[in-house]
Short mmCIF file of N, CA and C in Angstrom, two decimals:
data_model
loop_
_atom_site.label_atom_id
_atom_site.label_comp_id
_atom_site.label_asym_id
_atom_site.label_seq_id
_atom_site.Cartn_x
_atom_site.Cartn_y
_atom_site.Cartn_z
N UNK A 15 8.13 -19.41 -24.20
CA UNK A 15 8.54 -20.16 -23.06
C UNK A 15 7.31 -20.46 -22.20
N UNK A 16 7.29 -21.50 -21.48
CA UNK A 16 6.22 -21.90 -21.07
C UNK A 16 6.45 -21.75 -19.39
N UNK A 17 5.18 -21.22 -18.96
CA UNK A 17 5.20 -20.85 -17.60
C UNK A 17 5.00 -21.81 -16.57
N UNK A 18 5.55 -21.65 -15.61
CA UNK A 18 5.93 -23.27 -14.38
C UNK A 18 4.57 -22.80 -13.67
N UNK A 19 4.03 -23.67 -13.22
CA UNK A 19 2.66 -23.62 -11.95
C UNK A 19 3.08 -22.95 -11.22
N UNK A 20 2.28 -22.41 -10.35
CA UNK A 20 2.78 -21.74 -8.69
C UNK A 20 2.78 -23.01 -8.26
N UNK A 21 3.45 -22.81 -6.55
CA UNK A 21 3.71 -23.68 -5.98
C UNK A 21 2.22 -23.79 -5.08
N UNK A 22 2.79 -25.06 -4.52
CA UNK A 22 1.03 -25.44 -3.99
C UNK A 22 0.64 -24.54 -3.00
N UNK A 23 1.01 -24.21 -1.91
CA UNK A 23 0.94 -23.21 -1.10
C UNK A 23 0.06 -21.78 -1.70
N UNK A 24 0.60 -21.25 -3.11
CA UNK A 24 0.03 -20.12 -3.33
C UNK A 24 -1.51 -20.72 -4.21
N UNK A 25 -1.34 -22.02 -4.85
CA UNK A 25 -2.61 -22.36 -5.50
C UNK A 25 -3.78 -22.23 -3.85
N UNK A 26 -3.32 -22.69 -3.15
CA UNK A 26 -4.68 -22.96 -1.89
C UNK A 26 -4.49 -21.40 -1.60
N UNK A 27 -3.77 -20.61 -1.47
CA UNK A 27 -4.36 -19.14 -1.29
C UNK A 27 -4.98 -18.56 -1.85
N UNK A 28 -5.20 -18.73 -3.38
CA UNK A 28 -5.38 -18.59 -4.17
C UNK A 28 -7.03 -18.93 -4.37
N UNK A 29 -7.26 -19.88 -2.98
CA UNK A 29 -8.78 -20.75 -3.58
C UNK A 29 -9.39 -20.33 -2.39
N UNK A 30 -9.20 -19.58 -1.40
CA UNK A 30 -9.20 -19.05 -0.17
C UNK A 30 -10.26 -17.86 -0.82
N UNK A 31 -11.63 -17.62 -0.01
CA UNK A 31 -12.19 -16.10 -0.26
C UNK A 31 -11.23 -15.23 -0.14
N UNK A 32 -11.67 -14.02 -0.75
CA UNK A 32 -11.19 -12.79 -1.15
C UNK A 32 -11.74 -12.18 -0.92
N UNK A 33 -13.00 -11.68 -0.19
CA UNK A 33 -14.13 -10.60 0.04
C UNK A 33 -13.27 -9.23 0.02
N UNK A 34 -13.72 -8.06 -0.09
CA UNK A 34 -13.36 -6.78 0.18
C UNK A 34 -14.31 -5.68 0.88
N UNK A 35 -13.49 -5.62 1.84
CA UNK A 35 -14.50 -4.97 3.30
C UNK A 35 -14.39 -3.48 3.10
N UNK A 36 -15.59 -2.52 3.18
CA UNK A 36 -15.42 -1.48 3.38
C UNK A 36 -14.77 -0.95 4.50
N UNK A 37 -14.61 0.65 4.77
CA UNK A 37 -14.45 0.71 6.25
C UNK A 37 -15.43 0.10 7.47
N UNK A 38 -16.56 0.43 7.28
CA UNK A 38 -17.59 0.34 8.27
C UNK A 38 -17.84 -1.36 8.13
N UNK A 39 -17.41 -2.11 6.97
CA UNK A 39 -17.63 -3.12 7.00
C UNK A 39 -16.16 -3.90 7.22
N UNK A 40 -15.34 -3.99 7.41
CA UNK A 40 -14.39 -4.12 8.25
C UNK A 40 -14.51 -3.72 9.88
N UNK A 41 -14.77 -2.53 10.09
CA UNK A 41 -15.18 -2.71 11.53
C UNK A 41 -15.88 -3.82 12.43
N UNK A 42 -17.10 -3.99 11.34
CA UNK A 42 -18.47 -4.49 11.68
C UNK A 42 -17.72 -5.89 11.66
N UNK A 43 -16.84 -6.97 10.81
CA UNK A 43 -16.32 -7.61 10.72
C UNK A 43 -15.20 -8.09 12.19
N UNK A 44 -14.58 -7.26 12.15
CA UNK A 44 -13.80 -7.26 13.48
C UNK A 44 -13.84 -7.05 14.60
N UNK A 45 -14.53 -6.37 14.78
CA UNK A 45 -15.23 -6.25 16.13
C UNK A 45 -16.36 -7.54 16.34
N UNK A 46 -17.34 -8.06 15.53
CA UNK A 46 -17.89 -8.99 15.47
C UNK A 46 -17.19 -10.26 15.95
N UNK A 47 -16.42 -10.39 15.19
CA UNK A 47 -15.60 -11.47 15.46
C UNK A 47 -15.08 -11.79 16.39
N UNK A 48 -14.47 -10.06 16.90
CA UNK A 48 -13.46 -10.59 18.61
C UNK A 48 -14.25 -10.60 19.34
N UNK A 49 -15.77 -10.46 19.45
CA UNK A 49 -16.61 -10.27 20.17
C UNK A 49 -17.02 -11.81 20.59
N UNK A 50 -17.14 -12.73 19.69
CA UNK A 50 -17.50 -14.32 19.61
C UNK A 50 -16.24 -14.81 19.88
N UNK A 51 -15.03 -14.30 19.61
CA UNK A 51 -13.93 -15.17 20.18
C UNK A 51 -13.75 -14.87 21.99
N UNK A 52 -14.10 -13.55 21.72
CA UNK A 52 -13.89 -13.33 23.18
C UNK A 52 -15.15 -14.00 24.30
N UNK A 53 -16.34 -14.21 23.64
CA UNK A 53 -17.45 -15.20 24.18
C UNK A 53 -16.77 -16.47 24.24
N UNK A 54 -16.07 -17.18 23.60
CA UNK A 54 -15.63 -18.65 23.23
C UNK A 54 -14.84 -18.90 23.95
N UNK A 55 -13.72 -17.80 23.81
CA UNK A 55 -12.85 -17.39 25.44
C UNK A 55 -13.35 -17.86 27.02
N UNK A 56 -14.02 -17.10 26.90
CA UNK A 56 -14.62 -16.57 28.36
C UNK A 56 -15.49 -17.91 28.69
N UNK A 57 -16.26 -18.43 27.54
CA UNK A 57 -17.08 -20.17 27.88
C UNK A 57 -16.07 -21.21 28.14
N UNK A 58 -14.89 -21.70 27.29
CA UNK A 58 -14.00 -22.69 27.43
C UNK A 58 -12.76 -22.45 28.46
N UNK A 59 -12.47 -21.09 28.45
CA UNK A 59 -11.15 -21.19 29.08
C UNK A 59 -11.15 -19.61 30.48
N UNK A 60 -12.46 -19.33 30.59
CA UNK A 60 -12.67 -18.54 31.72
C UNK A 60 -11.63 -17.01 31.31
N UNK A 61 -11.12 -16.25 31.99
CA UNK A 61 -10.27 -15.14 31.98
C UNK A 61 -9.00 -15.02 31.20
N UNK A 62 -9.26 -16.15 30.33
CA UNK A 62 -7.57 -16.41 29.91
C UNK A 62 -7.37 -15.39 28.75
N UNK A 63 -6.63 -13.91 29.18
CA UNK A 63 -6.51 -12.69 28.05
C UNK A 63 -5.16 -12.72 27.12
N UNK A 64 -4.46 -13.87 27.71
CA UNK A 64 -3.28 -14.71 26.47
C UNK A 64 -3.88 -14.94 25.97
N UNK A 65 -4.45 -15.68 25.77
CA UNK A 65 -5.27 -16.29 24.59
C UNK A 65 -5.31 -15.94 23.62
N UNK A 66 -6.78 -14.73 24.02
CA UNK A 66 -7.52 -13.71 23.70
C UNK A 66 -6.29 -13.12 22.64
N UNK A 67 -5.40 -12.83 23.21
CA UNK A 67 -4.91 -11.24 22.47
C UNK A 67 -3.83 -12.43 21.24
N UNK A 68 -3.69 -13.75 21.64
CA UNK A 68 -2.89 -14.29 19.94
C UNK A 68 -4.19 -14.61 19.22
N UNK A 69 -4.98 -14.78 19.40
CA UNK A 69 -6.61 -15.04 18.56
C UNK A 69 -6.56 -13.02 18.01
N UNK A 70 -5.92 -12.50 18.37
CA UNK A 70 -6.50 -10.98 17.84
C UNK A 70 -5.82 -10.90 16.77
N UNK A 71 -4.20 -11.17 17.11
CA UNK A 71 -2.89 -10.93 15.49
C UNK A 71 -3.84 -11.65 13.94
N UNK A 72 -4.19 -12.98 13.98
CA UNK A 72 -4.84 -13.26 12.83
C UNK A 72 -6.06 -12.42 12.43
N UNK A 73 -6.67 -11.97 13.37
CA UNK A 73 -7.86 -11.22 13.07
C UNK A 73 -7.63 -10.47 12.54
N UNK A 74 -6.68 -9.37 13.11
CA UNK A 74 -6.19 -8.32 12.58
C UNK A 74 -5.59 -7.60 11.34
N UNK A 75 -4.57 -8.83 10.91
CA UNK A 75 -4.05 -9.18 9.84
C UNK A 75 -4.96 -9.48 8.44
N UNK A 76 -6.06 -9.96 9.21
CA UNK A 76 -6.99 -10.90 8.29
C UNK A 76 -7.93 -9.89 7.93
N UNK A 77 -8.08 -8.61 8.42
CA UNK A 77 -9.02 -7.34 8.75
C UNK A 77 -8.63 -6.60 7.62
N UNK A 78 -7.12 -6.50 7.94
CA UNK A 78 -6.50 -5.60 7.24
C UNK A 78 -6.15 -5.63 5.29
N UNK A 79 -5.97 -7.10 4.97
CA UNK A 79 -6.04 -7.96 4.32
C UNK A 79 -7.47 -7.95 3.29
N UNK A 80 -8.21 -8.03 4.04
CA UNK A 80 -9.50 -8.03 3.31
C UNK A 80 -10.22 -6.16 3.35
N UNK A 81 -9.74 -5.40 3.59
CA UNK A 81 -9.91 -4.20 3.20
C UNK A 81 -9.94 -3.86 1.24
N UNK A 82 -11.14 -3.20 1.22
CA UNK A 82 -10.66 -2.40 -0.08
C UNK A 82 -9.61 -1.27 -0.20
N UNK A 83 -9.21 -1.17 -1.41
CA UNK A 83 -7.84 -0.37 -1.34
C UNK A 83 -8.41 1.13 -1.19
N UNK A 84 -9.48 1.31 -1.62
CA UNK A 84 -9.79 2.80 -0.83
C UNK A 84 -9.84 3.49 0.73
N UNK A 85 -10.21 1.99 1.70
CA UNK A 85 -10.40 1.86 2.79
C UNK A 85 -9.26 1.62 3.44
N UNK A 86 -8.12 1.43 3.09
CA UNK A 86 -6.81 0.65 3.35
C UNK A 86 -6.41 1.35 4.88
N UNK A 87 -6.78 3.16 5.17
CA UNK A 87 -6.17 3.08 6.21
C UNK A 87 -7.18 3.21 7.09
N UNK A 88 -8.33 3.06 7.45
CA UNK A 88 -9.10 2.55 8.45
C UNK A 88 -8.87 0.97 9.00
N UNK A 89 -8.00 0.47 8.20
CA UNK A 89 -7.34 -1.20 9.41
C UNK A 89 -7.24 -1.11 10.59
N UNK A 90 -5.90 0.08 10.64
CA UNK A 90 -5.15 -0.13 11.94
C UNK A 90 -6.24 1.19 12.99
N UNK A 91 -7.38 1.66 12.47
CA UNK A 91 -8.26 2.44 13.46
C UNK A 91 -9.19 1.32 13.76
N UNK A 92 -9.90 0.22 13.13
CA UNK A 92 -10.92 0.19 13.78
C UNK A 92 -10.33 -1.27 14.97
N UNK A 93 -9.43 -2.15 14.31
CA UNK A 93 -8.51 -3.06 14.74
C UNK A 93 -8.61 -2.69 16.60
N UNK A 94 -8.02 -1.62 17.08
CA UNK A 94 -7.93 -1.42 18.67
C UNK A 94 -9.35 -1.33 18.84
N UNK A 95 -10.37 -1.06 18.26
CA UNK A 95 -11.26 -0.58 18.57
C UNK A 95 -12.01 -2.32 18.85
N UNK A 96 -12.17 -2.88 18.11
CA UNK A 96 -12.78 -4.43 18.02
C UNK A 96 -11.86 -5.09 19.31
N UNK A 97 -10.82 -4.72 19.12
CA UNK A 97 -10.09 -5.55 20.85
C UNK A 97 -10.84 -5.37 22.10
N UNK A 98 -10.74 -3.77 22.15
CA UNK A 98 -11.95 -3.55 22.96
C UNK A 98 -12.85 -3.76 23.06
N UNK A 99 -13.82 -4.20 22.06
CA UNK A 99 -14.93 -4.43 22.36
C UNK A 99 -14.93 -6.20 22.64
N UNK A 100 -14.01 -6.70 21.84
CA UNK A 100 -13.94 -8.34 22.36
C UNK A 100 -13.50 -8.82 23.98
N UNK A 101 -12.88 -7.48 24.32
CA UNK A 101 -12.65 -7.64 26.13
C UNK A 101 -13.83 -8.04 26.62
N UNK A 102 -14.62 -7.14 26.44
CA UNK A 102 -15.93 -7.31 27.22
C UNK A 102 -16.78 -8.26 28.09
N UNK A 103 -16.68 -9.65 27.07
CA UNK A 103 -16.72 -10.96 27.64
C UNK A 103 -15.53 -11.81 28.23
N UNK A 104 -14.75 -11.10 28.27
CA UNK A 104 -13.32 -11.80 28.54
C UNK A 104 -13.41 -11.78 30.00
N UNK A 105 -13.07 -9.82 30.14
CA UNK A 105 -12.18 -9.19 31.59
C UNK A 105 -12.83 -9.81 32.71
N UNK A 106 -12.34 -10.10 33.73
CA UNK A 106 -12.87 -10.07 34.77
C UNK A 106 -13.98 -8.91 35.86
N UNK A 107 -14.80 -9.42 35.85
CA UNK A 107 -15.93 -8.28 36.62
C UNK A 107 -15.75 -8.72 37.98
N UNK A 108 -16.00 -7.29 38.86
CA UNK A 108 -15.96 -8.03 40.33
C UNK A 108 -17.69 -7.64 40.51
N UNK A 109 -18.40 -7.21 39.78
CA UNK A 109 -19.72 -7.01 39.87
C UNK A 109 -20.42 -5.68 39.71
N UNK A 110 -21.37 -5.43 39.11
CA UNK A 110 -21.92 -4.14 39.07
C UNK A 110 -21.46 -3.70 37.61
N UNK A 111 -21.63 -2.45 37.29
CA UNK A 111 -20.96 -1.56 36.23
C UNK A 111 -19.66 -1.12 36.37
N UNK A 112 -19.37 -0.83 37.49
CA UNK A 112 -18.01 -0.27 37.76
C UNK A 112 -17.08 -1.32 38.19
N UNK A 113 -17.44 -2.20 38.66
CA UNK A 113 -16.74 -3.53 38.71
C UNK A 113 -16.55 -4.20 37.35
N UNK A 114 -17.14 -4.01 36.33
CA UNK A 114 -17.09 -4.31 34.59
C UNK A 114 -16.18 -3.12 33.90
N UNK A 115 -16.48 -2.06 34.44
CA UNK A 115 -15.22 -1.20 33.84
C UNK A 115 -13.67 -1.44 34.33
N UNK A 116 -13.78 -1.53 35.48
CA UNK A 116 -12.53 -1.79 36.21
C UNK A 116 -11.69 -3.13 35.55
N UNK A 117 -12.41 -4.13 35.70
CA UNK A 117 -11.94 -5.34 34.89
C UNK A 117 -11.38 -4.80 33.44
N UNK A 118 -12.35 -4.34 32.52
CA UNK A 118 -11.99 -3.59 31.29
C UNK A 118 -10.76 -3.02 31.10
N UNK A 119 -10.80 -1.82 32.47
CA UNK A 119 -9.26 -0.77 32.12
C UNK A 119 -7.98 -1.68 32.13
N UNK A 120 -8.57 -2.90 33.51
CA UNK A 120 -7.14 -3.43 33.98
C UNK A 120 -6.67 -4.58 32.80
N UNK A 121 -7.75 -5.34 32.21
CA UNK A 121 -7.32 -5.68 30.87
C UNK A 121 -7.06 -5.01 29.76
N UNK A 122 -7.25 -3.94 29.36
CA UNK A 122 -6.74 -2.98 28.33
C UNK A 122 -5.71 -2.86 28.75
N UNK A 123 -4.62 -2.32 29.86
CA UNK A 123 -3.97 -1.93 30.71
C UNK A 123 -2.76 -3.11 30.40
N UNK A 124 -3.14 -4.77 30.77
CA UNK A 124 -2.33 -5.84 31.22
C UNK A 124 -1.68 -6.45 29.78
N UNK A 125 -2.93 -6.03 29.11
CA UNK A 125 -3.10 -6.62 27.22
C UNK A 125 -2.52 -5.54 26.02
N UNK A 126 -2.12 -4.56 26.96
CA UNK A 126 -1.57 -3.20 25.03
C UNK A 126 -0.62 -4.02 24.50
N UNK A 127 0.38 -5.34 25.18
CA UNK A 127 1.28 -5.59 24.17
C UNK A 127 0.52 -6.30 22.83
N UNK A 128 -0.40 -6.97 23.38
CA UNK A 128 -0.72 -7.62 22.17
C UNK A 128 -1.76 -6.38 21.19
N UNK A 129 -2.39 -5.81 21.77
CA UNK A 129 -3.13 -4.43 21.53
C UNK A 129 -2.23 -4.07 20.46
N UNK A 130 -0.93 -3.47 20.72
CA UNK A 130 0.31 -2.62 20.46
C UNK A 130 0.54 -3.55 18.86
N UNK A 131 0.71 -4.92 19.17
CA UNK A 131 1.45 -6.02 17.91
C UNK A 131 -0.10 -5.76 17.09
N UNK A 132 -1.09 -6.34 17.61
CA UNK A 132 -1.76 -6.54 16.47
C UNK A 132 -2.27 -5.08 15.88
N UNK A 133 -2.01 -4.03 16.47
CA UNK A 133 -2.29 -2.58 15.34
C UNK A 133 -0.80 -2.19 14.52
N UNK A 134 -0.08 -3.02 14.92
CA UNK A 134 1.06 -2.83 14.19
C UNK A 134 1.13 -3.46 13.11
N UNK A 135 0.28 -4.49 12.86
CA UNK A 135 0.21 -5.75 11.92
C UNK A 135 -0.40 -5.55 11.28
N UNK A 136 -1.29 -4.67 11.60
CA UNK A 136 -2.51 -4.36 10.63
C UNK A 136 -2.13 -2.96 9.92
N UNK A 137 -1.36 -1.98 10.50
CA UNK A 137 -0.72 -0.92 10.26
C UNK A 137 0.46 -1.05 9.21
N UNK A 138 0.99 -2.27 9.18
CA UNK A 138 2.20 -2.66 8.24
C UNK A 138 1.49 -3.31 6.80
N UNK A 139 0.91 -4.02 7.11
CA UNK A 139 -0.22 -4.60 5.92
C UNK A 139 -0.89 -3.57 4.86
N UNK A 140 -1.28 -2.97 5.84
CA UNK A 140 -2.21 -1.74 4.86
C UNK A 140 -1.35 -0.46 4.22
N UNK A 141 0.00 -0.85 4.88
CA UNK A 141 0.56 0.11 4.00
C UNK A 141 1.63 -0.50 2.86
N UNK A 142 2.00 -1.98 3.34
CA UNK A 142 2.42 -2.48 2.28
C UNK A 142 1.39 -2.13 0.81
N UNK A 143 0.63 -2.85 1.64
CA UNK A 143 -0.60 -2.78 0.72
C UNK A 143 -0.86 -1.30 -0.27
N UNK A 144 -0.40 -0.37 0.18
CA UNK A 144 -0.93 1.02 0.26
C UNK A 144 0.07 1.36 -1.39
N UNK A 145 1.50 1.10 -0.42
CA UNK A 145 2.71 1.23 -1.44
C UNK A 145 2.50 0.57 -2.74
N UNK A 146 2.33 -0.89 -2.80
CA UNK A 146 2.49 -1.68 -4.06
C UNK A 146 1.27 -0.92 -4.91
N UNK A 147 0.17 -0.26 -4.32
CA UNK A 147 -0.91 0.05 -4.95
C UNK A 147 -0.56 1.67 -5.66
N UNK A 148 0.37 2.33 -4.96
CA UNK A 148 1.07 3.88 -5.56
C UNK A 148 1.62 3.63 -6.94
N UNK A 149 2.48 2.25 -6.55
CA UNK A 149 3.57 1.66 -7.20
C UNK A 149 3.32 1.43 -8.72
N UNK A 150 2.03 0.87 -8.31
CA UNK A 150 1.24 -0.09 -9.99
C UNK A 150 0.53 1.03 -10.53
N UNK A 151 -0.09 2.07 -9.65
CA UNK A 151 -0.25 3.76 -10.52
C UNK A 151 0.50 3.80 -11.15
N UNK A 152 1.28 3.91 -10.30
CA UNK A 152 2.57 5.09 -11.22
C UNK A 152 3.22 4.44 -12.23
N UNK A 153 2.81 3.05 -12.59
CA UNK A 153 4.13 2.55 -13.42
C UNK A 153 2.91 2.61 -14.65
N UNK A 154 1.72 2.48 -14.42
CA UNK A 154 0.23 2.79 -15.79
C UNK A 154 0.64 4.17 -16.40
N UNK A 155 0.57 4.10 -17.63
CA UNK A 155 0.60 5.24 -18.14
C UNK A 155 -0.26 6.39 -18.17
#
């Protein structure tokens, strides 16, 4: 019997990189990243931490995603960790160091929902991920 094509949708995923990130290189990845979105942020659209935190779910996802399967559960650790550091250029400062922390807490503070979704996203991924990978063990002889 002859096998039908995938549908087009999975051919272009299909043609999409595939890299596989270590832990430390997943970090370095994500945090990098929210770091320039959160610059891009902060140049075009000033304080805007909506934004910011739906620009994080794809990241996150996309973090988690490109993990090697040995690394699978460092996603959802380094994921909060890169949010934080993409605040940085975001939060509002009223000046000084402690005026930069303050901005920081009160955006960590204003932002866990999206914080909260995107370690959840990345936390669900990597264990899908985790399972199908037990799964295809166990079924090898």
């Amino acid at each position: 019997m002859a096998r039908r094509p995938p549908p087009p949708a999975v051919r272009t995923l299909r043609r999409l990189p595939n890299p596989r990130l270590t832990g430390l290189g997943g970090g370095l990845f994500c945090g990098g990243l929210m770091f320039l979105l959160g610059c891009l942020v902060s140049v075009l659209f000033g304080s805007a931490l909506t934004l910011y935190g739906v620009l994080f779910m794809p990241v996150s996802v996309v973090t988690s995603v490109w993990m090697r399967r040995g690394d699978l559960l460092t996603a959802p650790i380094v994921v909060p960790i890169a949010f934080a550091v993409g605040l940085v250029p975001v939060a509002d400062s009223g000046g000084g160091t402690s005026g930069r922390l303050m901005g920081l807490f009160t955006a960590l503070a204003t932002q866990a929902g999206w914080l909260y979704a995107g370690t959840l996203a990345a936390g669900l991924v990597a264990l899908v991920r985790r399972v199908r990978l037990v799964r295809d063990r166990s079924r090898r002889p």
